[in-house]
Coordinates of C-alpha atoms in Angstrom, one line a residue:
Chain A
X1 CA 81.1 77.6 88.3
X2 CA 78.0 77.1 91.0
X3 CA 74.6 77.1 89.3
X4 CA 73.6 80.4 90.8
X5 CA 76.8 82.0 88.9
X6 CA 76.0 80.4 85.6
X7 CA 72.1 81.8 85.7
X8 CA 73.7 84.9 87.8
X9 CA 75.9 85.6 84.0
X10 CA 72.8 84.4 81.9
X11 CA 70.9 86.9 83.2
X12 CA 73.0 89.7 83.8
X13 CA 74.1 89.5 80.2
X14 CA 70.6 89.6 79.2
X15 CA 70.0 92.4 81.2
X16 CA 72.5 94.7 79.5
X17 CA 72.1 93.8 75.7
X18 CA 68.0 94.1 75.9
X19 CA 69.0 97.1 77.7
X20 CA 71.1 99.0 74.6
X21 CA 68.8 97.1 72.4
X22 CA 65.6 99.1 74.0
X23 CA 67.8 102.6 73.8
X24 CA 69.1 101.8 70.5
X25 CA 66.3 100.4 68.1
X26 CA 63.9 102.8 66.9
X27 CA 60.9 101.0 66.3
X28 CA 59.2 101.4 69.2
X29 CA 57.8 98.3 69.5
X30 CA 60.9 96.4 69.8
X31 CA 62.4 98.5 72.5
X32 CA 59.0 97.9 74.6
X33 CA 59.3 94.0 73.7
X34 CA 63.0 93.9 74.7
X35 CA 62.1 96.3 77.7
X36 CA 59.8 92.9 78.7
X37 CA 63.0 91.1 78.7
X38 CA 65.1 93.7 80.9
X39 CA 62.6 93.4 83.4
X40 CA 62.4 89.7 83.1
X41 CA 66.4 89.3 83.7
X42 CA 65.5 90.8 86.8
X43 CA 63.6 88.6 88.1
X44 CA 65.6 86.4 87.6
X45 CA 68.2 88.1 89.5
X46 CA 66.0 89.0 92.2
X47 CA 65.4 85.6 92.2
X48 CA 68.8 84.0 92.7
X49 CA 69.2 86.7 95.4
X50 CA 67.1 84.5 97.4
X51 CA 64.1 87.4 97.2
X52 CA 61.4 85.2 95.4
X53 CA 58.8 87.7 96.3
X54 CA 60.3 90.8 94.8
X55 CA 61.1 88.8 91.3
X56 CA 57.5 87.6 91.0
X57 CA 56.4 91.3 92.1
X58 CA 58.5 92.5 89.2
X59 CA 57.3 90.0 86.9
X60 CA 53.5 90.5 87.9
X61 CA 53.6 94.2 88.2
X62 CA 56.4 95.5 85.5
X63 CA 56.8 92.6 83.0
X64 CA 53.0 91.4 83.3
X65 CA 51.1 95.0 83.7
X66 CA 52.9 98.1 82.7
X67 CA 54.7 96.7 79.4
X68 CA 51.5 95.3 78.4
X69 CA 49.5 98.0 78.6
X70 CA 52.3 100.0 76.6
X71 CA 52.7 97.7 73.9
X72 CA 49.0 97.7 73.7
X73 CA 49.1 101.4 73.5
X74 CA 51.9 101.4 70.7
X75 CA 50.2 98.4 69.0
X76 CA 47.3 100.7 68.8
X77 CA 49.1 103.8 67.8
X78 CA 50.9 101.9 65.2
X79 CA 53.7 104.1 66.2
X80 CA 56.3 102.5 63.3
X81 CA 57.4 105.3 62.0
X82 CA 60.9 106.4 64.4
X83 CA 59.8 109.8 66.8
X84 CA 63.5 110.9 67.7
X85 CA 65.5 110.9 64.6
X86 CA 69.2 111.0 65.5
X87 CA 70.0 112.4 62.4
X88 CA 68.6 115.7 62.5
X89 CA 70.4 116.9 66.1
X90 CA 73.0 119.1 65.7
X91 CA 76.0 117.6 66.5
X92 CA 77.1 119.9 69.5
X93 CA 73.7 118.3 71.0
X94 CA 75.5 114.5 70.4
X95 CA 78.8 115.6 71.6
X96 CA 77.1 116.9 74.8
X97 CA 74.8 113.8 75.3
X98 CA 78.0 111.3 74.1
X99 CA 80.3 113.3 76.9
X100 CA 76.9 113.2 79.5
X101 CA 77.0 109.3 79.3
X102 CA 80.7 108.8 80.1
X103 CA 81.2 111.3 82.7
X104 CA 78.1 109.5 84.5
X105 CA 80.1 105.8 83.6
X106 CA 83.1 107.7 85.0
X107 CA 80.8 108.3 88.0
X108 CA 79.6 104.8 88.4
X109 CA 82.9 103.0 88.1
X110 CA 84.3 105.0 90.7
X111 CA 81.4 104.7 92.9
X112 CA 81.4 101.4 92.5
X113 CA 85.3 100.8 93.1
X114 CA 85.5 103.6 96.2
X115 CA 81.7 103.2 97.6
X116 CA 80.5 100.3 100.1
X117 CA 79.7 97.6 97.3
X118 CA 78.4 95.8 100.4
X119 CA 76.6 97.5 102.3
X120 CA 75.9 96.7 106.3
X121 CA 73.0 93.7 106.9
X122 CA 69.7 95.4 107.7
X123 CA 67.3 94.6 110.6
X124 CA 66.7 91.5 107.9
X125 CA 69.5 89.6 107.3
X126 CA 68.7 85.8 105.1
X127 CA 68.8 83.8 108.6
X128 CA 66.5 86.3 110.3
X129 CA 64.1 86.0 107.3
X130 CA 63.9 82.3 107.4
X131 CA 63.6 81.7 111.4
X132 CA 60.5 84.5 110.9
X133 CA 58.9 81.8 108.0
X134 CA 60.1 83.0 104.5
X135 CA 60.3 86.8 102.6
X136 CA 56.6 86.7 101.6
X137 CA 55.3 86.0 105.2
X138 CA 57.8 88.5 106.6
X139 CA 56.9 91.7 103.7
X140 CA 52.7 90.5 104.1
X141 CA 53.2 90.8 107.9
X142 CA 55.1 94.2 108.0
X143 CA 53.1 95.5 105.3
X144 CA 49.9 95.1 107.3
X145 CA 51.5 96.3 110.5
X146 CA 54.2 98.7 111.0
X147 CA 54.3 99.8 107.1
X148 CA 50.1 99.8 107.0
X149 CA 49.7 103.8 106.7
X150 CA 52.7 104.2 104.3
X151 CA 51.0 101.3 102.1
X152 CA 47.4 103.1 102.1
X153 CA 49.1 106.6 101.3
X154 CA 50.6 105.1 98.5
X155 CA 47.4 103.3 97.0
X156 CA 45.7 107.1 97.7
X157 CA 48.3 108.6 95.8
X158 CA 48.1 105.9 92.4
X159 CA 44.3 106.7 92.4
X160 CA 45.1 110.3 92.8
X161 CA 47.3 109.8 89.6
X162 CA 44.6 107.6 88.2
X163 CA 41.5 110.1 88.1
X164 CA 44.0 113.3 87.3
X165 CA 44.7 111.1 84.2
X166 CA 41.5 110.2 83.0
X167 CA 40.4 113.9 83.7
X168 CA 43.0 115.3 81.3
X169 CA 42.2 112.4 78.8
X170 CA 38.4 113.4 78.7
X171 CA 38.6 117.1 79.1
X172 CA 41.1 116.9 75.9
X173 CA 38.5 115.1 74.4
X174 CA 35.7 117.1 75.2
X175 CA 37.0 120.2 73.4
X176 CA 38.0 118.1 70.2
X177 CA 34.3 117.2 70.6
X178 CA 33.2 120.9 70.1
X179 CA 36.0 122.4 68.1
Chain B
X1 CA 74.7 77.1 98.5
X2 CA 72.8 75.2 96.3
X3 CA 73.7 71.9 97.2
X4 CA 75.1 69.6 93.5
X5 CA 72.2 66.9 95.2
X6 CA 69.5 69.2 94.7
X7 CA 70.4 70.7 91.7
X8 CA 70.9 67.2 89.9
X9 CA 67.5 66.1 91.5
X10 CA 65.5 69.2 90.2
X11 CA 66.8 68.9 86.8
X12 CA 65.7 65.6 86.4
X13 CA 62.3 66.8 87.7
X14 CA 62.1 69.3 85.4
X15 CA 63.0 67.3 82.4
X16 CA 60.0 64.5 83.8
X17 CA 57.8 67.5 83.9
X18 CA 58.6 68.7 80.5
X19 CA 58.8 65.4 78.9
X20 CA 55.4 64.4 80.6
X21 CA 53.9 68.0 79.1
X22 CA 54.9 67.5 75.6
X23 CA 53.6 63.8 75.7
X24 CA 50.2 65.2 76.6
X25 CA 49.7 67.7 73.6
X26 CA 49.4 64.7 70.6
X27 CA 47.2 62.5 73.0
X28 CA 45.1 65.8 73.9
X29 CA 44.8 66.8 70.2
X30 CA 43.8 62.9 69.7
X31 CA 41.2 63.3 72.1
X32 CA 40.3 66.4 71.0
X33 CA 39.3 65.5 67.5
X34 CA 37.4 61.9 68.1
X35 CA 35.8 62.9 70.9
X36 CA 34.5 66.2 68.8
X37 CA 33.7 63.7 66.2
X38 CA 31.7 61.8 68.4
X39 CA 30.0 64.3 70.0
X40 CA 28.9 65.7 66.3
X41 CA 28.2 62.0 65.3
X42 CA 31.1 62.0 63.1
X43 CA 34.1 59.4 63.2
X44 CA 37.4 61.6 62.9
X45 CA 40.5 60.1 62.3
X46 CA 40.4 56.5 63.0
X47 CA 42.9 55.1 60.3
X48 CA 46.4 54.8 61.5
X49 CA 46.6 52.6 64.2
X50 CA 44.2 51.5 66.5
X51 CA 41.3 53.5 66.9
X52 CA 43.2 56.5 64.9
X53 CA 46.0 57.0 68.3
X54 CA 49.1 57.2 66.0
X55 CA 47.3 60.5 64.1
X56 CA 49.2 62.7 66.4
X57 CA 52.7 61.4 65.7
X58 CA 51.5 61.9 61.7
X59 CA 50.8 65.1 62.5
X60 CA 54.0 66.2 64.1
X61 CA 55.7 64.6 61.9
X62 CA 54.3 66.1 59.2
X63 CA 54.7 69.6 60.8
X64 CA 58.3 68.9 61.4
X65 CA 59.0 68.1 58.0
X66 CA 56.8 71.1 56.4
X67 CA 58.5 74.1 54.7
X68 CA 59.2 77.2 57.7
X69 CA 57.8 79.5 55.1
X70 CA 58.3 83.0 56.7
X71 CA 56.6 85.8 54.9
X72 CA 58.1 88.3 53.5
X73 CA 56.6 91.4 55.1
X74 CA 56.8 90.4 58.8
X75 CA 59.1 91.4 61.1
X76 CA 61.9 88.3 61.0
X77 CA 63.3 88.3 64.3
X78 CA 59.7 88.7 66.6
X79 CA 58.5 86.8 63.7
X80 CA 60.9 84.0 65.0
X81 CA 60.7 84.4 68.6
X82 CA 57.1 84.7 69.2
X83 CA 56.3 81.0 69.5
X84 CA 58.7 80.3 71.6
X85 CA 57.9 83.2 73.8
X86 CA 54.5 82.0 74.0
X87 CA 55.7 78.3 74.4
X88 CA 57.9 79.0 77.8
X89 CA 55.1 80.2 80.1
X90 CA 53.6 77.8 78.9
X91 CA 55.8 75.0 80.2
X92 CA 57.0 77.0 83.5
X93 CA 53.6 77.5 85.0
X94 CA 53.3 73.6 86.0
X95 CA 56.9 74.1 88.0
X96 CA 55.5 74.9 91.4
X97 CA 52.2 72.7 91.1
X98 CA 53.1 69.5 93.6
X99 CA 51.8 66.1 92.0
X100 CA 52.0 64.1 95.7
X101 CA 52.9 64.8 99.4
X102 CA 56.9 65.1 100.2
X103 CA 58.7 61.6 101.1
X104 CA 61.5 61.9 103.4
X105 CA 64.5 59.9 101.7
X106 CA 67.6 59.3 104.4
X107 CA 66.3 62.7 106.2
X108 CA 66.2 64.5 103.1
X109 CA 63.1 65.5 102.1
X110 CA 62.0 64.8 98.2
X111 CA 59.3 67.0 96.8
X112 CA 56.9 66.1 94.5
X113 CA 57.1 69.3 92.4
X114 CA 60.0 71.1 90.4
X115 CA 60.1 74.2 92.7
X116 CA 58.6 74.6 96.1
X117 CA 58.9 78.3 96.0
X118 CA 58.3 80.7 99.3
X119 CA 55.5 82.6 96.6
X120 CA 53.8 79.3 95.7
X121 CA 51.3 80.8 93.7
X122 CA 52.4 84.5 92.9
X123 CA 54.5 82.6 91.1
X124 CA 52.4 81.3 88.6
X125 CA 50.4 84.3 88.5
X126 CA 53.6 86.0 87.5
X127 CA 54.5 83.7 84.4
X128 CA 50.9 83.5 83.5
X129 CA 51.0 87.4 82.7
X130 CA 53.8 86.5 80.8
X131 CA 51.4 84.3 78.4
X132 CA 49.9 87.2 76.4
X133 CA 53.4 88.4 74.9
X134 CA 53.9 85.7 72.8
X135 CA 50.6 86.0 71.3
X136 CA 50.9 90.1 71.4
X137 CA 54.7 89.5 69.5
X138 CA 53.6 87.1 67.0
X139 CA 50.7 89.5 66.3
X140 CA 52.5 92.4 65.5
X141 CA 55.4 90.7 63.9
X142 CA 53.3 89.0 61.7
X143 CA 51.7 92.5 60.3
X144 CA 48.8 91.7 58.7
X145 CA 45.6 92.5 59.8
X146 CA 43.7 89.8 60.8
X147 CA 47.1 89.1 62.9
X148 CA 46.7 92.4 64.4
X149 CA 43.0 92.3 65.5
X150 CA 44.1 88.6 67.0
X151 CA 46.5 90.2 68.8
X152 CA 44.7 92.9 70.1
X153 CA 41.4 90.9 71.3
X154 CA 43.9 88.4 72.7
X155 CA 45.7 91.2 74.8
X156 CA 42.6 93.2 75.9
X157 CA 40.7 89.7 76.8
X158 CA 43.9 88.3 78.8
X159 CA 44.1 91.5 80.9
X160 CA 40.6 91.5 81.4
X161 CA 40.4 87.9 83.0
X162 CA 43.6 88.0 84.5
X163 CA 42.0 89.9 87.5
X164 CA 39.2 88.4 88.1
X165 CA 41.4 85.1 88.0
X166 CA 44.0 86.9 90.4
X167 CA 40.8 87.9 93.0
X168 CA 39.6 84.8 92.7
X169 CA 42.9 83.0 93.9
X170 CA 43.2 85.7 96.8
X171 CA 40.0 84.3 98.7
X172 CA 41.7 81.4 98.2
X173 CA 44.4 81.9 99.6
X174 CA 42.5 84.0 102.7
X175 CA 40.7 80.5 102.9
X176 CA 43.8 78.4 103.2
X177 CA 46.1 80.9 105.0
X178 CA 49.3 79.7 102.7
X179 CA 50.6 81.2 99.8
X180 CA 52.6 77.8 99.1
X181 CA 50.7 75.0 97.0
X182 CA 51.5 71.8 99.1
X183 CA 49.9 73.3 102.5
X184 CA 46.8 74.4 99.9
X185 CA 46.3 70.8 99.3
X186 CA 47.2 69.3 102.6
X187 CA 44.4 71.9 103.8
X188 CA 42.0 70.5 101.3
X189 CA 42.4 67.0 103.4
X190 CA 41.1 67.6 106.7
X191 CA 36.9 66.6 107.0
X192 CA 34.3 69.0 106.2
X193 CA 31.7 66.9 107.9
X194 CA 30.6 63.0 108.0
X195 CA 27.3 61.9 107.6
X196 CA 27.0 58.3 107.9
X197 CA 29.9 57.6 108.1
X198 CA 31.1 59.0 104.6
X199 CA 33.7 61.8 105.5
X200 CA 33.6 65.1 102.5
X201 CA 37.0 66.5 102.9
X202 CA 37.2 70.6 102.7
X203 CA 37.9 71.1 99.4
X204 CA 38.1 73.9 97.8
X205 CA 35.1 74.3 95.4
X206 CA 33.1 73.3 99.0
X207 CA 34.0 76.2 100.8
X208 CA 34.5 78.5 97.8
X209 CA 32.2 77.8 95.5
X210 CA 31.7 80.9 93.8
X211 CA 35.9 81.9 93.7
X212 CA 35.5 78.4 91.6
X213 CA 32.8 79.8 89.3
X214 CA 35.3 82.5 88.6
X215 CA 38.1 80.7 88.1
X216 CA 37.1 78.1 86.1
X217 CA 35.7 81.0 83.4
X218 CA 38.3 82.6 83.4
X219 CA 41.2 80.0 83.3
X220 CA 38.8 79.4 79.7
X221 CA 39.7 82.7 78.6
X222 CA 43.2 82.8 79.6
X223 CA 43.9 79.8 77.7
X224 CA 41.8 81.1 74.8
X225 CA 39.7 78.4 75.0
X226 CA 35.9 78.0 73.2
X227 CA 33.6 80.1 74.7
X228 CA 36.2 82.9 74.6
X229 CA 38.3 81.9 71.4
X230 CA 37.4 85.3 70.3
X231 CA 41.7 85.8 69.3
X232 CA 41.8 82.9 66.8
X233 CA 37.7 83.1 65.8
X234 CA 38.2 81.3 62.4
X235 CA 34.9 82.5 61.3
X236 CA 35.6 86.7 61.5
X237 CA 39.7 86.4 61.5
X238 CA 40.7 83.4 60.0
X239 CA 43.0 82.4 62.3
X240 CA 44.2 85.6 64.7
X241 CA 47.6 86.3 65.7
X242 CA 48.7 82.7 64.3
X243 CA 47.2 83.1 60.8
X244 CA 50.7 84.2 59.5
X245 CA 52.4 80.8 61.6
X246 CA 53.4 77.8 59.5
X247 CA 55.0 74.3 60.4
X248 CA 56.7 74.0 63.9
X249 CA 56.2 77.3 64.1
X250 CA 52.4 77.0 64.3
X251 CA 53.1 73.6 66.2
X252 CA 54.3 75.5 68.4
X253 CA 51.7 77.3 69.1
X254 CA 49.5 75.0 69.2
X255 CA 51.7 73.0 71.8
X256 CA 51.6 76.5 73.7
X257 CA 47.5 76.1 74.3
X258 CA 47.4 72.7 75.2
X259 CA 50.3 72.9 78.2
X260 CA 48.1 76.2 78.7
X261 CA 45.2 74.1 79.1
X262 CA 47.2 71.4 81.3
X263 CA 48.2 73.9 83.7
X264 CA 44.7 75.5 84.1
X265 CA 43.5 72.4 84.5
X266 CA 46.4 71.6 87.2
X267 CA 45.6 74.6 88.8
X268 CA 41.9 73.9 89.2
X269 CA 42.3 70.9 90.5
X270 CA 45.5 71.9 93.5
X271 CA 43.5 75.0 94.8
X272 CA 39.6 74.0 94.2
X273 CA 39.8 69.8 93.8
X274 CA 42.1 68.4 96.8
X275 CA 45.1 68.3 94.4
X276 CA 47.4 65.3 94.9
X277 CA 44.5 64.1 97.9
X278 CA 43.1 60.8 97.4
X279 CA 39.4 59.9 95.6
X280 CA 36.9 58.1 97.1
X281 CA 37.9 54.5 97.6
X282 CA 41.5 55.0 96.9
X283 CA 42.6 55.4 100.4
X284 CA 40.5 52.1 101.7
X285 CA 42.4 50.0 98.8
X286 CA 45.8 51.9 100.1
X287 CA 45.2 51.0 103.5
X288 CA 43.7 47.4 102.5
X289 CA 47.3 46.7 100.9
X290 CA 48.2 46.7 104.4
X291 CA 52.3 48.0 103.7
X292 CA 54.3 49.4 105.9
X293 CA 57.7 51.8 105.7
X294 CA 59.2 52.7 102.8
X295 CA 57.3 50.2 100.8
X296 CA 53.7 52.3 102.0
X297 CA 55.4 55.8 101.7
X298 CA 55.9 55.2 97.6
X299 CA 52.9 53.0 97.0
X300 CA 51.5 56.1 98.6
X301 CA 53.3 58.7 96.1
X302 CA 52.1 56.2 93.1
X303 CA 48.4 56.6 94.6
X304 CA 48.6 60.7 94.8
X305 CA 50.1 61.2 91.3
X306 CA 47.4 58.8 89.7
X307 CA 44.3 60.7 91.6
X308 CA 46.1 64.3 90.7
X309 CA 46.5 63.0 87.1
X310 CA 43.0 61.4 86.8
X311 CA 41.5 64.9 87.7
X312 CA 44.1 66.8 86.2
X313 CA 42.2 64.1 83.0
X314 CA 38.7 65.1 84.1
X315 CA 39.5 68.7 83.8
X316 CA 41.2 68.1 80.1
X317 CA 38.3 66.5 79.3
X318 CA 35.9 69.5 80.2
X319 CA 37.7 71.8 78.1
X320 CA 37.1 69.6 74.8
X321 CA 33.5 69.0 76.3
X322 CA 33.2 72.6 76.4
X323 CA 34.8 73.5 73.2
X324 CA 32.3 71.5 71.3
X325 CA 29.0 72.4 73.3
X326 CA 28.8 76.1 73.5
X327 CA 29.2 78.5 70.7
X328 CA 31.8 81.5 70.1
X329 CA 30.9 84.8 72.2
X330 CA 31.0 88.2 70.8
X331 CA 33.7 90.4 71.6
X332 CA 31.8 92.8 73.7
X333 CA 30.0 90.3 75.5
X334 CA 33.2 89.0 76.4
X335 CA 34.3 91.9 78.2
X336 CA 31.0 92.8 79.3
X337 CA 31.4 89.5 81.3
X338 CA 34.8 90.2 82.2
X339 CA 34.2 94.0 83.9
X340 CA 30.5 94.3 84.5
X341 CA 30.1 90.2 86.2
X342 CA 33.3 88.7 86.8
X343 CA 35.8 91.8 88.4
X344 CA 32.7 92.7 90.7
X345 CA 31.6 88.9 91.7
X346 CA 35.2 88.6 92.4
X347 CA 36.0 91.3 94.5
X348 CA 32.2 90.8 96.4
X349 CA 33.6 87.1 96.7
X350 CA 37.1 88.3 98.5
X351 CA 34.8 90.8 100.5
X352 CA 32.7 88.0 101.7
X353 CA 35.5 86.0 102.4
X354 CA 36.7 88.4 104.8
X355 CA 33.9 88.8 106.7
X356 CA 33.1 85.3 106.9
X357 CA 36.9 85.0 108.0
X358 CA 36.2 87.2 110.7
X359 CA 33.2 86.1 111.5
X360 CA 35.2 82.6 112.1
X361 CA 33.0 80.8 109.8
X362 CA 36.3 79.3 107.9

């Protein structure tokens, strides 16, 4: 087995048991912790792809930011006891979710066996990349060009989200305040 | 395709690197506790061997063979992971930091670093965000108290720096124009200016002086480090998120700060100190060798790794010099610092940066 299939399994089957661990466990702060190491497997996959950038992206931005300021959140919320007790859904509401999840397997093995697994080389393909001087130079450079008003839009939109978030937060409380 | 060559040839590297990290933490916690002892004008341990220098194999081995006690109302399997978790970024970090220029073998070309990766130093920004789990994990799983507020000081003080670090290393990299680590230092070698014939090569705490300010703070409070060892502060809680830790399991932590330390202190000295680039004198005694070929191009790679080490030693050195010279913060000055004086300088730094780039000062 090449190296790149070895790490290419390690990973993968990292992937998929943090995964059910995360949607199985019920303490939240072990699905957020093995959430960490979804992202982390990846990376790692990102990274055997060849696309260095878009693992350390994931690493910095999901991995590094978002989980930790979640896990601060449930660290600080102490949020032990379970939210979503199974045990109290009625059981047409399990049979429904149970038969949800394999019709959308269903979906997804047929997709994958009938769809284009491989799909056509973009304007980008790996010897285009490293003639133009690596994936980091290449994403900077058309991020700052062609892509520049999509990127600003974006950043517009997360402070947007940012203020309409702290708004709610203090206007909440604000009337606890009075009340 | 990876070819078998350069998959042997990194693993090797790796397993130098790893070896060469884990040799440093007993000789680091050596020179930690006589030179605090001689700075206090105490003598520390000086019994077992000469001058004390076996005390840090007593110690691990005494660690090793300790009872892994493991409470009995912490979480076991975070309880069990979180050293390790903090240990691995730990030991990844120093991957992409090159310790002397490539040498061309037989047209292939032999780097001087685990992984010359096309992020260079996104890279290491990436596993250094990584650091706070461990310490976040051992936290909670430990749950106690004291563990907790460790874990929570440590977590809010790591995201703090982490950006002023991050803005810091972006004039950087505007100054050097390469995201990669070996152009950073081969930058660092051209002149600045000569006056009288002694020539100051462009290094980085030269052109950036303030982006070194920053980082040099803050790679203190990433790596939890007196001034800012607000998360362990034995004197308010105990010990902080490792107050729970026993034996190897505390070992390990411990081993996770000082290859913390070794990799801020590698860091400092590729992006702001000329990294593998020669000190004063050492290239007149290179050239004075007079070698040619193959013979000059090692003798070369000998002289790089000893300059990176001795300033990678410098830097170790200021971090025990530090630790025993200025006293504990408070919490909220600590972020005070971070938000109100760091975030700002930084991002007035990358601003200034700019313009000077523009203005074709750099």
């Amino acid at each position: 087995m090449s190296p790149e299939a070895i790490f290419f399994y390690l990973f993968a089957v990292m992937a998929v048991a943090f995964s059910l661990v995360t949607v199985l466990k019920r303490n939240p702060a072990v699905g957020a912790f093995s959430l960490v190491l979804v992202f982390f497997s990846f990376a790692g996959i990102y990274a055997i792809l060849g696309a260095h950038l878009v693992a350390a992206l994931q690493v910095v931005v999901y991995a590094g930011a978002i989980m930790v300021l979640l896990i601060f959140v449930i660290m600080l919320l102490n949020a032990d006891s379970p939210s979503l007790d199974m045990d109290r859904t009625h059981w047409t509401l399990r049979a429904l979710s149970l038969a949800g999840c394999a019709t959308l397997f269903a979906f997804f093995v047929w997709a994958f066996q009938n769809g284009s697994l491989f799909p056509q080389p973009g304007q980008f393909p790996p010897q285009r990349v490293a003639e133009l001087g690596g994936s980091t130079k290449l994403i900077s450079y058309l991020m700052f060009t062609e892509y520049l008003y999509p990127f600003e839009v974006t950043s517009a939109l997360i402070l947007a989200g940012i203020v309409g978030s702290v708004t709610l937060a203090k206007r909440q409380k604000v009337k606890r305040g009075k009340a | 395709m990876i070819s078998d060559w350069y998959v042997w040839i990194s693993l090797l590297k790796a397993l130098i690197l790893i070896g060469l990290i884990l040799q440093v933490v007993p000789g680091m916690l050596f020179i930690e506790r006589r030179g605090s002892a001689w700075m206090q004008n105490r003598l520390g341990p000086n019994r077992l061997g000469p001058f004390g220098i076996f005390q840090g194999i007593a110690d691990a081995v005494k660690l090793i063979f300790k009872e892994d006690f493991i409470p009995e109302h912490v979480h076991k399997l975070f309880f069990g992971l979180s050293p390790f978790v903090s240990m691995l970024p730990s030991l990844i970090t120093f991957a992409v930091i090159p310790f002397a220029a490539p040498i061309l073998i037989n047209g292939e070309t032999l780097t001087f670093q685990v992984a010359d990766l096309d992020v260079g130093i996104l890279f290491t920004l990436a596993i250094v965000s990584l650091g706070v789990y461990g310490v976040m994990m051992g936290g909670w799983a430990s749950n106690s108290k004291y563990a907790m507020l460790g874990a929570l000081r440590s977590s809010s003080q790591l995201i703090s720096y982490e950006l002023s670090m991050g803005l810091a290393v972006v004039s950087m990299l505007m100054v050097y124009s390469h995201i990669t680590l070996t152009p950073m230092v081969e930058f660092q070698g051209q002149a600045l200016f000569t006056i009288a014939g002694i020539t100051v090569p462009k290094w980085g705490f030269l052109l950036q002086p303030v982006a070194f300010i920053i980082f040099f703070t803050c790679t203190y409070a990433e790596t939890n480090r007196l001034p800012f060892d607000l998360p362990e502060g034995e004197s308010e809680i105990i010990a902080g998120y490792h107050l729970e830790f026993g034996s190897m399991k505390f070992a390990s932590y411990m081993l996770a700060e000082y290859s913390n330390m070794l990799t801020a202190a590698g860091l400092t000295v590729t992006l702001f100190f000329g990294g593998y680039q020669l000190l004063p004198g050492m290239s007149w005694l290179l050239h004075s060798l007079g070698l040619s070929g193959m013979t000059y191009e090692w003798v070369r790679v000998a002289f790089q790794a000893t300059a990176f080490l001795i300033k990678v030693g410098f830097f170790m050195w200021t971090f025990v010099w530090i630790r025993w010279t200025l006293p504990r913060f408070r919490f909220d000055q600590v972020m005070d610092l971070g938000w109100k004086i760091m975030l700002p300088l930084a991002l007035l730094n990358v601003f200034v940066t700019a313009l000077l780039i523009a203005g074709g000062v750099y």
